[in-house]
mmCIF file of C-alpha atoms and ligand atoms in Angstrom:
data_model
loop_
_atom_site.group_PDB
_atom_site.id
_atom_site.type_symbol
_atom_site.label_atom_id
_atom_site.label_comp_id
_atom_site.label_asym_id
_atom_site.label_seq_id
_atom_site.Cartn_x
_atom_site.Cartn_y
_atom_site.Cartn_z
ATOM 1 C CA UNK A 1 128.261 83.251 123.712
ATOM 2 C CA UNK A 2 129.233 86.426 123.351
ATOM 3 C CA UNK A 3 126.561 87.506 121.511
ATOM 4 C CA UNK A 4 124.238 90.224 122.475
ATOM 5 C CA UNK A 5 120.822 88.895 122.392
ATOM 6 C CA UNK A 6 119.064 91.210 124.452
ATOM 7 C CA UNK A 7 116.468 92.010 121.570
ATOM 8 C CA UNK A 8 114.899 88.626 121.778
ATOM 9 C CA UNK A 9 112.453 87.788 123.536
ATOM 10 C CA UNK A 10 113.439 83.573 123.932
ATOM 11 C CA UNK A 11 117.124 84.165 124.306
ATOM 12 C CA UNK A 12 118.241 80.776 124.319
ATOM 13 C CA UNK A 13 116.095 79.864 121.227
ATOM 14 C CA UNK A 14 117.741 82.701 119.339
ATOM 15 C CA UNK A 15 121.134 81.428 121.021
ATOM 16 C CA UNK A 16 120.687 78.180 119.363
ATOM 17 C CA UNK A 17 119.814 79.624 115.948
ATOM 18 C CA UNK A 18 122.551 81.958 115.823
ATOM 19 C CA UNK A 19 124.568 78.787 117.073
ATOM 20 C CA UNK A 20 123.307 76.982 113.969
ATOM 21 C CA UNK A 21 123.784 79.683 111.704
ATOM 22 C CA UNK A 22 127.240 79.950 112.333
ATOM 23 C CA UNK A 23 127.866 76.414 112.414
ATOM 24 C CA UNK A 24 126.016 75.924 108.852
ATOM 25 C CA UNK A 25 127.957 79.058 106.924
ATOM 26 C CA UNK A 26 131.133 77.925 108.012
ATOM 27 C CA UNK A 27 133.419 76.887 104.951
ATOM 28 C CA UNK A 28 130.454 78.504 102.504
ATOM 29 C CA UNK A 29 131.940 81.396 100.538
ATOM 30 C CA UNK A 30 129.865 84.705 101.010
ATOM 31 C CA UNK A 31 126.411 84.661 101.400
ATOM 32 C CA UNK A 32 123.863 87.465 100.868
ATOM 33 C CA UNK A 33 120.413 87.578 101.392
ATOM 34 C CA UNK A 34 117.964 90.032 100.651
ATOM 35 C CA UNK A 35 114.456 90.936 102.255
ATOM 36 C CA UNK A 36 112.365 93.512 100.907
ATOM 37 C CA UNK A 37 110.059 94.369 103.821
ATOM 38 C CA UNK A 38 110.217 97.776 105.464
ATOM 39 C CA UNK A 39 108.911 96.139 108.570
ATOM 40 C CA UNK A 40 111.737 92.755 107.985
ATOM 41 C CA UNK A 41 114.354 96.441 108.408
ATOM 42 C CA UNK A 42 113.370 97.041 111.459
ATOM 43 C CA UNK A 43 112.893 94.033 113.329
ATOM 44 C CA UNK A 44 116.793 92.858 111.638
ATOM 45 C CA UNK A 45 117.937 96.658 112.812
ATOM 46 C CA UNK A 46 116.280 96.614 116.249
ATOM 47 C CA UNK A 47 117.581 92.906 116.996
ATOM 48 C CA UNK A 48 120.752 93.962 116.073
ATOM 49 C CA UNK A 49 120.692 90.769 113.755
ATOM 50 C CA UNK A 50 123.299 91.846 111.213
ATOM 51 C CA UNK A 51 125.788 91.678 114.276
ATOM 52 C CA UNK A 52 124.752 88.523 114.862
ATOM 53 C CA UNK A 53 125.921 86.929 111.696
ATOM 54 C CA UNK A 54 129.119 85.002 110.373
ATOM 55 C CA UNK A 55 131.650 87.570 108.604
ATOM 56 C CA UNK A 56 130.383 85.648 105.396
ATOM 57 C CA UNK A 57 127.052 86.896 105.833
ATOM 58 C CA UNK A 58 124.952 89.614 104.800
ATOM 59 C CA UNK A 59 121.261 91.063 104.958
ATOM 60 C CA UNK A 60 120.366 93.414 103.035
ATOM 61 C CA UNK A 61 117.726 95.328 102.224
ATOM 62 C CA UNK A 62 115.584 95.712 98.970
ATOM 63 C CA UNK A 63 112.602 98.430 97.533
ATOM 64 C CA UNK A 64 110.463 97.220 100.527
ATOM 65 C CA UNK A 65 109.412 100.618 101.828
ATOM 66 C CA UNK A 66 106.340 101.772 100.155
ATOM 67 C CA UNK A 67 107.096 105.500 100.583
ATOM 68 C CA UNK A 68 110.203 104.995 99.577
ATOM 69 C CA UNK A 69 110.120 103.343 96.380
ATOM 70 C CA UNK A 70 107.698 106.119 95.139
ATOM 71 C CA UNK A 71 109.286 108.536 92.513
ATOM 72 C CA UNK A 72 109.871 112.243 92.726
ATOM 73 C CA UNK A 73 107.381 111.829 89.501
ATOM 74 C CA UNK A 74 104.729 110.679 91.719
ATOM 75 C CA UNK A 75 104.901 113.321 94.209
ATOM 76 C CA UNK A 76 105.088 116.072 91.484
ATOM 77 C CA UNK A 77 101.379 114.398 90.297
ATOM 78 C CA UNK A 78 99.885 114.850 93.525
ATOM 79 C CA UNK A 79 101.462 118.706 93.949
ATOM 80 C CA UNK A 80 100.243 119.197 90.587
ATOM 81 C CA UNK A 81 96.393 117.931 92.093
ATOM 82 C CA UNK A 82 96.463 119.968 94.800
ATOM 83 C CA UNK A 83 97.461 122.853 93.061
ATOM 84 C CA UNK A 84 95.129 122.589 90.443
ATOM 85 C CA UNK A 85 92.549 122.484 93.086
ATOM 86 C CA UNK A 86 91.675 118.966 94.392
ATOM 87 C CA UNK A 87 91.656 118.294 97.968
ATOM 88 C CA UNK A 88 94.641 115.473 97.848
ATOM 89 C CA UNK A 89 94.629 112.779 100.804
ATOM 90 C CA UNK A 90 97.509 110.586 101.672
ATOM 91 C CA UNK A 91 99.379 108.851 104.640
ATOM 92 C CA UNK A 92 101.084 111.173 107.088
ATOM 93 C CA UNK A 93 104.401 110.125 105.517
ATOM 94 C CA UNK A 94 104.167 111.429 102.340
ATOM 95 C CA UNK A 95 103.938 114.550 103.047
ATOM 96 C CA UNK A 96 107.121 115.257 103.677
ATOM 97 C CA UNK A 97 108.710 113.048 100.486
ATOM 98 C CA UNK A 98 110.491 115.351 98.083
ATOM 99 C CA UNK A 99 109.473 115.560 95.293
ATOM 100 C CA UNK A 100 111.578 117.582 92.196
ATOM 101 C CA UNK A 101 111.044 120.679 93.740
ATOM 102 C CA UNK A 102 109.031 120.563 97.033
ATOM 103 C CA UNK A 103 106.676 118.305 99.397
ATOM 104 C CA UNK A 104 102.877 118.032 99.655
ATOM 105 C CA UNK A 105 103.553 119.630 102.803
ATOM 106 C CA UNK A 106 104.673 122.740 100.883
ATOM 107 C CA UNK A 107 102.424 122.446 98.967
ATOM 108 C CA UNK A 108 99.566 122.843 101.799
ATOM 109 C CA UNK A 109 101.726 125.145 103.794
ATOM 110 C CA UNK A 110 101.481 127.419 100.890
ATOM 111 C CA UNK A 111 97.425 126.762 100.588
ATOM 112 C CA UNK A 112 96.778 124.087 98.720
ATOM 113 C CA UNK A 113 94.608 121.451 100.321
ATOM 114 C CA UNK A 114 95.929 118.270 101.135
ATOM 115 C CA UNK A 115 95.340 116.088 104.254
ATOM 116 C CA UNK A 116 96.409 113.643 105.922
ATOM 117 C CA UNK A 117 94.345 110.107 106.484
ATOM 118 C CA UNK A 118 94.717 107.497 108.325
ATOM 119 C CA UNK A 119 92.775 104.935 106.002
ATOM 120 C CA UNK A 120 91.702 105.083 102.211
ATOM 121 C CA UNK A 121 88.007 104.526 104.487
ATOM 122 C CA UNK A 122 88.465 108.145 105.619
ATOM 123 C CA UNK A 123 89.151 109.635 102.264
ATOM 124 C CA UNK A 124 85.755 107.971 100.675
ATOM 125 C CA UNK A 125 84.140 109.544 104.054
ATOM 126 C CA UNK A 126 85.593 113.336 103.359
ATOM 127 C CA UNK A 127 84.398 112.988 99.840
ATOM 128 C CA UNK A 128 81.171 111.974 100.760
ATOM 129 C CA UNK A 129 81.713 114.833 102.920
ATOM 130 C CA UNK A 130 82.414 117.410 100.178
ATOM 131 C CA UNK A 131 79.781 116.249 97.356
ATOM 132 C CA UNK A 132 81.696 119.824 95.946
ATOM 133 C CA UNK A 133 84.600 119.402 96.047
ATOM 134 C CA UNK A 134 86.733 116.165 93.980
ATOM 135 C CA UNK A 135 88.621 114.715 96.291
ATOM 136 C CA UNK A 136 92.331 112.340 95.579
ATOM 137 C CA UNK A 137 93.670 109.884 97.290
ATOM 138 C CA UNK A 138 97.194 108.985 96.921
ATOM 139 C CA UNK A 139 96.901 105.152 97.093
ATOM 140 C CA UNK A 140 100.660 103.947 97.976
ATOM 141 C CA UNK A 141 101.597 100.567 98.865
ATOM 142 C CA UNK A 142 102.242 97.061 97.269
ATOM 143 C CA UNK A 143 99.652 93.739 97.955
ATOM 144 C CA UNK A 144 98.967 94.811 101.579
ATOM 145 C CA UNK A 145 97.321 97.856 100.645
ATOM 146 C CA UNK A 146 95.844 97.992 97.066
ATOM 147 C CA UNK A 147 93.053 95.665 98.349
ATOM 148 C CA UNK A 148 91.576 98.348 100.304
ATOM 149 C CA UNK A 149 92.009 100.994 97.339
ATOM 150 C CA UNK A 150 90.484 98.265 95.118
ATOM 151 C CA UNK A 151 87.511 97.854 97.634
ATOM 152 C CA UNK A 152 86.714 101.162 98.066
ATOM 153 C CA UNK A 153 86.684 101.804 94.349
ATOM 154 C CA UNK A 154 83.737 99.296 93.705
ATOM 155 C CA UNK A 155 82.025 101.849 95.116
ATOM 156 C CA UNK A 156 83.305 105.203 95.504
ATOM 157 C CA UNK A 157 81.484 108.405 95.472
ATOM 158 C CA UNK A 158 81.572 110.107 92.327
ATOM 159 C CA UNK A 159 83.816 113.222 93.506
ATOM 160 C CA UNK A 160 86.607 110.548 94.567
ATOM 161 C CA UNK A 161 89.848 109.866 92.423
ATOM 162 C CA UNK A 162 93.199 107.582 93.035
ATOM 163 C CA UNK A 163 96.459 108.381 92.225
ATOM 164 C CA UNK A 164 97.347 104.340 91.945
ATOM 165 C CA UNK A 165 100.876 104.676 93.113
ATOM 166 C CA UNK A 166 100.306 100.741 94.231
ATOM 167 C CA UNK A 167 103.066 98.454 93.235
ATOM 168 C CA UNK A 168 103.844 94.566 93.235
ATOM 169 C CA UNK A 169 106.637 93.149 95.028
ATOM 170 C CA UNK A 170 107.511 90.022 92.993
ATOM 171 C CA UNK A 171 108.305 91.700 89.273
ATOM 172 C CA UNK A 172 110.985 94.052 91.476
ATOM 173 C CA UNK A 173 112.688 90.338 92.849
ATOM 174 C CA UNK A 174 112.860 89.344 89.342
ATOM 175 C CA UNK A 175 114.190 92.632 87.954
ATOM 176 C CA UNK A 176 116.686 92.382 90.469
ATOM 177 C CA UNK A 177 117.886 89.462 89.623
ATOM 178 C CA UNK A 178 117.276 89.868 86.046
ATOM 179 C CA UNK A 179 119.407 93.042 86.037
ATOM 180 C CA UNK A 180 122.556 91.127 87.997
ATOM 181 C CA UNK A 181 123.940 94.548 89.911
ATOM 182 C CA UNK A 182 122.835 93.043 93.250
ATOM 183 C CA UNK A 183 124.646 89.934 93.654
ATOM 184 C CA UNK A 184 121.732 87.822 95.638
ATOM 185 C CA UNK A 185 121.822 84.123 97.215
ATOM 186 C CA UNK A 186 118.593 84.065 98.599
ATOM 187 C CA UNK A 187 115.280 86.223 99.632
ATOM 188 C CA UNK A 188 113.573 86.606 103.136
ATOM 189 C CA UNK A 189 110.277 86.996 101.506
ATOM 190 C CA UNK A 190 107.568 89.812 103.110
ATOM 191 C CA UNK A 191 104.970 88.071 105.703
ATOM 192 C CA UNK A 192 102.140 90.922 105.386
ATOM 193 C CA UNK A 193 102.454 90.382 101.072
ATOM 194 C CA UNK A 194 102.971 87.093 101.635
ATOM 195 C CA UNK A 195 99.763 86.870 103.403
ATOM 196 C CA UNK A 196 97.958 88.226 100.388
ATOM 197 C CA UNK A 197 99.574 86.874 97.165
ATOM 198 C CA UNK A 198 100.594 83.233 98.986
ATOM 199 C CA UNK A 199 103.599 81.389 97.685
ATOM 200 C CA UNK A 200 102.862 80.462 93.899
ATOM 201 C CA UNK A 201 104.213 84.297 92.575
ATOM 202 C CA UNK A 202 107.800 83.333 93.989
ATOM 203 C CA UNK A 203 108.105 80.404 93.135
ATOM 204 C CA UNK A 204 108.338 81.283 89.612
ATOM 205 C CA UNK A 205 110.853 83.826 90.154
ATOM 206 C CA UNK A 206 113.053 81.222 92.312
ATOM 207 C CA UNK A 207 112.899 79.164 89.630
ATOM 208 C CA UNK A 208 113.812 81.142 86.812
ATOM 209 C CA UNK A 209 116.760 82.303 88.549
ATOM 210 C CA UNK A 210 117.803 79.559 90.763
ATOM 211 C CA UNK A 211 117.517 80.964 94.162
ATOM 212 C CA UNK A 212 115.429 80.118 97.740
ATOM 213 C CA UNK A 213 113.328 82.163 99.417
ATOM 214 C CA UNK A 214 111.727 81.738 102.927
ATOM 215 C CA UNK A 215 108.714 83.789 103.725
ATOM 216 C CA UNK A 216 109.679 84.757 107.506
ATOM 217 C CA UNK A 217 107.306 86.685 110.403
ATOM 218 C CA UNK A 218 108.437 89.603 112.094
ATOM 219 C CA UNK A 219 109.686 88.693 115.446
ATOM 220 C CA UNK A 220 113.387 88.621 115.504
ATOM 221 C CA UNK A 221 113.853 84.690 116.234
ATOM 222 C CA UNK A 222 111.284 84.711 112.901
ATOM 223 C CA UNK A 223 114.022 86.414 111.220
ATOM 224 C CA UNK A 224 116.895 84.300 112.129
ATOM 225 C CA UNK A 225 114.777 81.110 111.776
ATOM 226 C CA UNK A 226 114.535 81.885 108.134
ATOM 227 C CA UNK A 227 117.939 82.934 107.413
ATOM 228 C CA UNK A 228 119.053 79.150 108.664
ATOM 229 C CA UNK A 229 116.725 77.910 105.893
ATOM 230 C CA UNK A 230 117.767 79.717 103.700
ATOM 231 C CA UNK A 231 121.425 78.837 104.164
ATOM 232 C CA UNK A 232 120.393 75.289 104.457
ATOM 233 C CA UNK A 233 118.797 75.357 100.868
ATOM 234 C CA UNK A 234 121.728 76.973 99.332
ATOM 235 C CA UNK A 235 123.892 74.168 100.617
ATOM 236 C CA UNK A 236 121.204 71.609 99.224
ATOM 237 C CA UNK A 237 120.853 73.736 95.976
ATOM 238 C CA UNK A 238 117.092 74.123 96.895
ATOM 239 C CA UNK A 239 115.475 76.339 94.791
ATOM 240 C CA UNK A 240 111.929 76.351 96.596
ATOM 241 C CA UNK A 241 110.266 78.862 98.705
ATOM 242 C CA UNK A 242 109.297 77.384 102.281
ATOM 243 C CA UNK A 243 106.884 79.194 104.401
ATOM 244 C CA UNK A 244 108.529 79.857 107.948
ATOM 245 C CA UNK A 245 105.911 82.390 108.685
ATOM 246 C CA UNK A 246 102.279 79.639 108.381
ATOM 247 C CA UNK A 247 100.734 80.572 111.578
ATOM 248 C CA UNK A 248 99.960 83.486 108.834
ATOM 249 C CA UNK A 249 100.591 82.947 105.243
ATOM 250 C CA UNK A 250 98.651 80.060 103.316
ATOM 251 C CA UNK A 251 100.085 78.590 100.173
ATOM 252 C CA UNK A 252 96.757 80.021 97.836
ATOM 253 C CA UNK A 253 97.029 83.241 99.944
ATOM 254 C CA UNK A 254 94.154 85.690 100.306
ATOM 255 C CA UNK A 255 91.676 84.135 97.479
ATOM 256 C CA UNK A 256 89.074 87.506 98.669
ATOM 257 C CA UNK A 257 91.950 90.030 98.516
ATOM 258 C CA UNK A 258 93.251 88.838 95.069
ATOM 259 C CA UNK A 259 89.619 88.552 93.667
ATOM 260 C CA UNK A 260 88.769 92.154 94.204
ATOM 261 C CA UNK A 261 92.634 93.367 93.230
ATOM 262 C CA UNK A 262 92.310 91.414 89.548
ATOM 263 C CA UNK A 263 89.101 93.254 89.264
ATOM 264 C CA UNK A 264 89.846 96.658 89.658
ATOM 265 C CA UNK A 265 93.525 96.979 88.785
ATOM 266 C CA UNK A 266 95.649 95.560 85.777
ATOM 267 C CA UNK A 267 99.462 95.179 86.133
ATOM 268 C CA UNK A 268 101.218 98.202 83.806
ATOM 269 C CA UNK A 269 105.163 99.092 83.606
ATOM 270 C CA UNK A 270 106.307 101.512 86.365
ATOM 271 C CA UNK A 271 109.555 103.060 87.762
ATOM 272 C CA UNK A 272 110.385 102.422 91.471
ATOM 273 C CA UNK A 273 112.625 104.771 92.887
ATOM 274 C CA UNK A 274 116.647 104.474 91.643
ATOM 275 C CA UNK A 275 114.841 101.908 89.104
ATOM 276 C CA UNK A 276 113.916 101.976 85.336
ATOM 277 C CA UNK A 277 110.163 100.963 84.651
ATOM 278 C CA UNK A 278 110.179 97.564 85.558
ATOM 279 C CA UNK A 279 107.642 95.289 84.040
ATOM 280 C CA UNK A 280 104.168 94.818 85.721
ATOM 281 C CA UNK A 281 105.145 96.186 88.979
ATOM 282 C CA UNK A 282 102.444 98.572 88.544
ATOM 283 C CA UNK A 283 98.712 98.606 89.340
ATOM 284 C CA UNK A 284 96.837 100.643 86.679
ATOM 285 C CA UNK A 285 92.876 101.249 87.991
ATOM 286 C CA UNK A 286 91.106 99.081 84.695
ATOM 287 C CA UNK A 287 88.944 101.274 82.422
ATOM 288 C CA UNK A 288 85.891 100.198 84.591
ATOM 289 C CA UNK A 289 86.628 102.038 87.296
ATOM 290 C CA UNK A 290 88.254 104.927 84.676
ATOM 291 C CA UNK A 291 85.922 107.448 85.884
ATOM 292 C CA UNK A 292 87.564 107.442 89.018
ATOM 293 C CA UNK A 293 91.378 107.498 87.997
ATOM 294 C CA UNK A 294 93.350 110.829 88.808
ATOM 295 C CA UNK A 295 95.215 110.465 85.864
ATOM 296 C CA UNK A 296 92.798 110.098 83.549
ATOM 297 C CA UNK A 297 89.924 112.669 85.186
ATOM 298 C CA UNK A 298 92.599 115.281 85.521
ATOM 299 C CA UNK A 299 95.175 114.285 82.944
ATOM 300 C CA UNK A 300 98.201 115.719 84.205
ATOM 301 C CA UNK A 301 101.533 116.086 82.601
ATOM 302 C CA UNK A 302 104.224 116.228 84.749
ATOM 303 C CA UNK A 303 108.030 115.322 84.007
ATOM 304 C CA UNK A 304 110.416 113.092 84.829
ATOM 305 C CA UNK A 305 112.104 114.051 87.832
ATOM 306 C CA UNK A 306 115.449 113.644 88.825
ATOM 307 C CA UNK A 307 117.132 112.080 92.339
ATOM 308 C CA UNK A 308 117.515 115.039 95.374
ATOM 309 C CA UNK A 309 121.194 115.769 95.043
ATOM 310 C CA UNK A 310 123.844 113.328 96.796
ATOM 311 C CA UNK A 311 120.962 111.040 98.095
ATOM 312 C CA UNK A 312 121.770 107.377 97.769
ATOM 313 C CA UNK A 313 117.817 106.194 98.238
ATOM 314 C CA UNK A 314 118.090 103.812 94.663
ATOM 315 C CA UNK A 315 121.262 102.439 95.345
ATOM 316 C CA UNK A 316 120.085 101.333 98.892
ATOM 317 C CA UNK A 317 116.827 100.410 97.766
ATOM 318 C CA UNK A 318 118.291 98.108 94.957
ATOM 319 C CA UNK A 319 121.046 96.720 97.848
ATOM 320 C CA UNK A 320 123.856 98.167 96.782
ATOM 321 C CA UNK A 321 124.613 100.466 99.287
ATOM 322 C CA UNK A 322 124.033 100.953 103.054
ATOM 323 C CA UNK A 323 122.470 104.158 104.700
ATOM 324 C CA UNK A 324 125.500 105.027 106.029
ATOM 325 C CA UNK A 325 127.165 104.871 102.932
ATOM 326 C CA UNK A 326 125.313 107.879 101.777
ATOM 327 C CA UNK A 327 127.507 110.921 102.417
ATOM 328 C CA UNK A 328 124.517 112.915 103.918
ATOM 329 C CA UNK A 329 122.952 110.260 106.847
ATOM 330 C CA UNK A 330 122.492 111.655 109.887
ATOM 331 C CA UNK A 331 124.177 114.980 109.075
ATOM 332 C CA UNK A 332 122.645 116.778 106.212
ATOM 333 C CA UNK A 333 119.813 113.989 106.208
ATOM 334 C CA UNK A 334 117.958 113.607 109.044
ATOM 335 C CA UNK A 335 114.316 112.267 110.340
ATOM 336 C CA UNK A 336 113.523 115.966 110.623
ATOM 337 C CA UNK A 337 115.055 117.112 107.569
ATOM 338 C CA UNK A 338 115.144 114.499 105.130
ATOM 339 C CA UNK A 339 116.533 114.829 101.668
ATOM 340 C CA UNK A 340 115.214 111.533 100.371
ATOM 341 C CA UNK A 341 111.975 109.618 101.118
ATOM 342 C CA UNK A 342 114.185 106.512 102.670
ATOM 343 C CA UNK A 343 114.843 109.012 105.781
ATOM 344 C CA UNK A 344 111.279 110.214 105.875
ATOM 345 C CA UNK A 345 109.267 107.071 105.904
ATOM 346 C CA UNK A 346 109.270 104.953 109.236
ATOM 347 C CA UNK A 347 110.015 101.705 107.185
ATOM 348 C CA UNK A 348 113.060 103.573 105.350
ATOM 349 C CA UNK A 349 116.433 101.604 105.526
ATOM 350 C CA UNK A 350 117.857 105.513 106.750
ATOM 351 C CA UNK A 351 115.046 106.141 109.077
ATOM 352 C CA UNK A 352 115.769 102.737 110.571
ATOM 353 C CA UNK A 353 119.497 102.968 110.557
ATOM 354 C CA UNK A 354 119.245 106.776 111.995
ATOM 355 C CA UNK A 355 116.726 105.400 114.798
ATOM 356 C CA UNK A 356 118.893 102.333 116.190
ATOM 357 C CA UNK A 357 121.996 104.238 116.074
ATOM 358 C CA UNK A 358 123.337 101.190 113.726
ATOM 359 C CA UNK A 359 125.348 101.344 110.531
HETATM 360 S S1 SF4 B 1 120.851 109.295 103.982
HETATM 361 FE FE1 SF4 B 1 119.041 110.603 103.182
HETATM 362 S S2 SF4 B 1 119.794 111.699 100.841
HETATM 363 FE FE2 SF4 B 1 121.043 109.419 102.096
HETATM 364 S S3 SF4 B 1 120.225 108.144 101.063
HETATM 365 FE FE3 SF4 B 1 119.148 108.279 102.904
HETATM 366 S S4 SF4 B 1 117.414 109.752 102.745
HETATM 367 FE FE4 SF4 B 1 118.879 109.847 100.814
#
């Protein structure tokens, strides 16, 4: 075997799985698998998994980077709050994401109070330290991080607010399949999200569109094995959900996390970068906790904002373009001077492709 398996801890095992993948895919038509997870993209790019696959196979990246799917309008909302005098807290990556005219980093450099936090708990702590100040945390992320936001909202100080930009993954998968722009023969389901939601939400998507899914872990060999399982399922016309990551993911997920999510949030329709509003894919703060909802408290009125000119993030998040298809990639757009969110976040496809130098 002349494939480069340097990125694998157990090269023998990787070699065996690659050989099985090649054997199983032989004679099949084109196979396009999608993952929806920035950590999977990192593992795939780092280990060079795409270069190990036969020519009739592709792994495309979907909307799995929490920073990348935030819209320019949501960034504009956060900037407007900071300019109105609130202390806006966010994770570091978010500061560089461009809104319609500027970023949170630029607002900060112009004097707005924008602070980087490493967790929502730090933001709540800050609100307690600054009782005379309104502190607004930009809540981003999928089912993995949303429970932490929910827990803090259960007992937040009165000067603490959340701008909820949380989203959920299965409605986005449903939308991609319903729209049909992206040909998808199977999904590699995200390990972290699945640890919270379990397998149930994927089953209904799979049954509706007859698309198999495998929940995979983050070791390169986990991903390879997930790919092999998906190929076998496609061949057998098995449209179920298999769990390759059973050491972490359980059938019913994490009940405590799901309970607190349900207590604090309710599904809402929300736009994702490059997507129209996806039904039920957002997490809005329930009325009972409305006194901590930044959108209710501040009534900010921000218009829809266009994508940065020339940026292909929307297409990349839909799996219909690769980073290298963007004419700005690694030229006008780099991690030091990003044009779009996919180059900002360490989980973004453009950032990852730039980092590992792979097309
Ligand atoms: S390379 Fe930059 S401009 Fe192009 S799609 Fe990626 S983030 Fe957007």
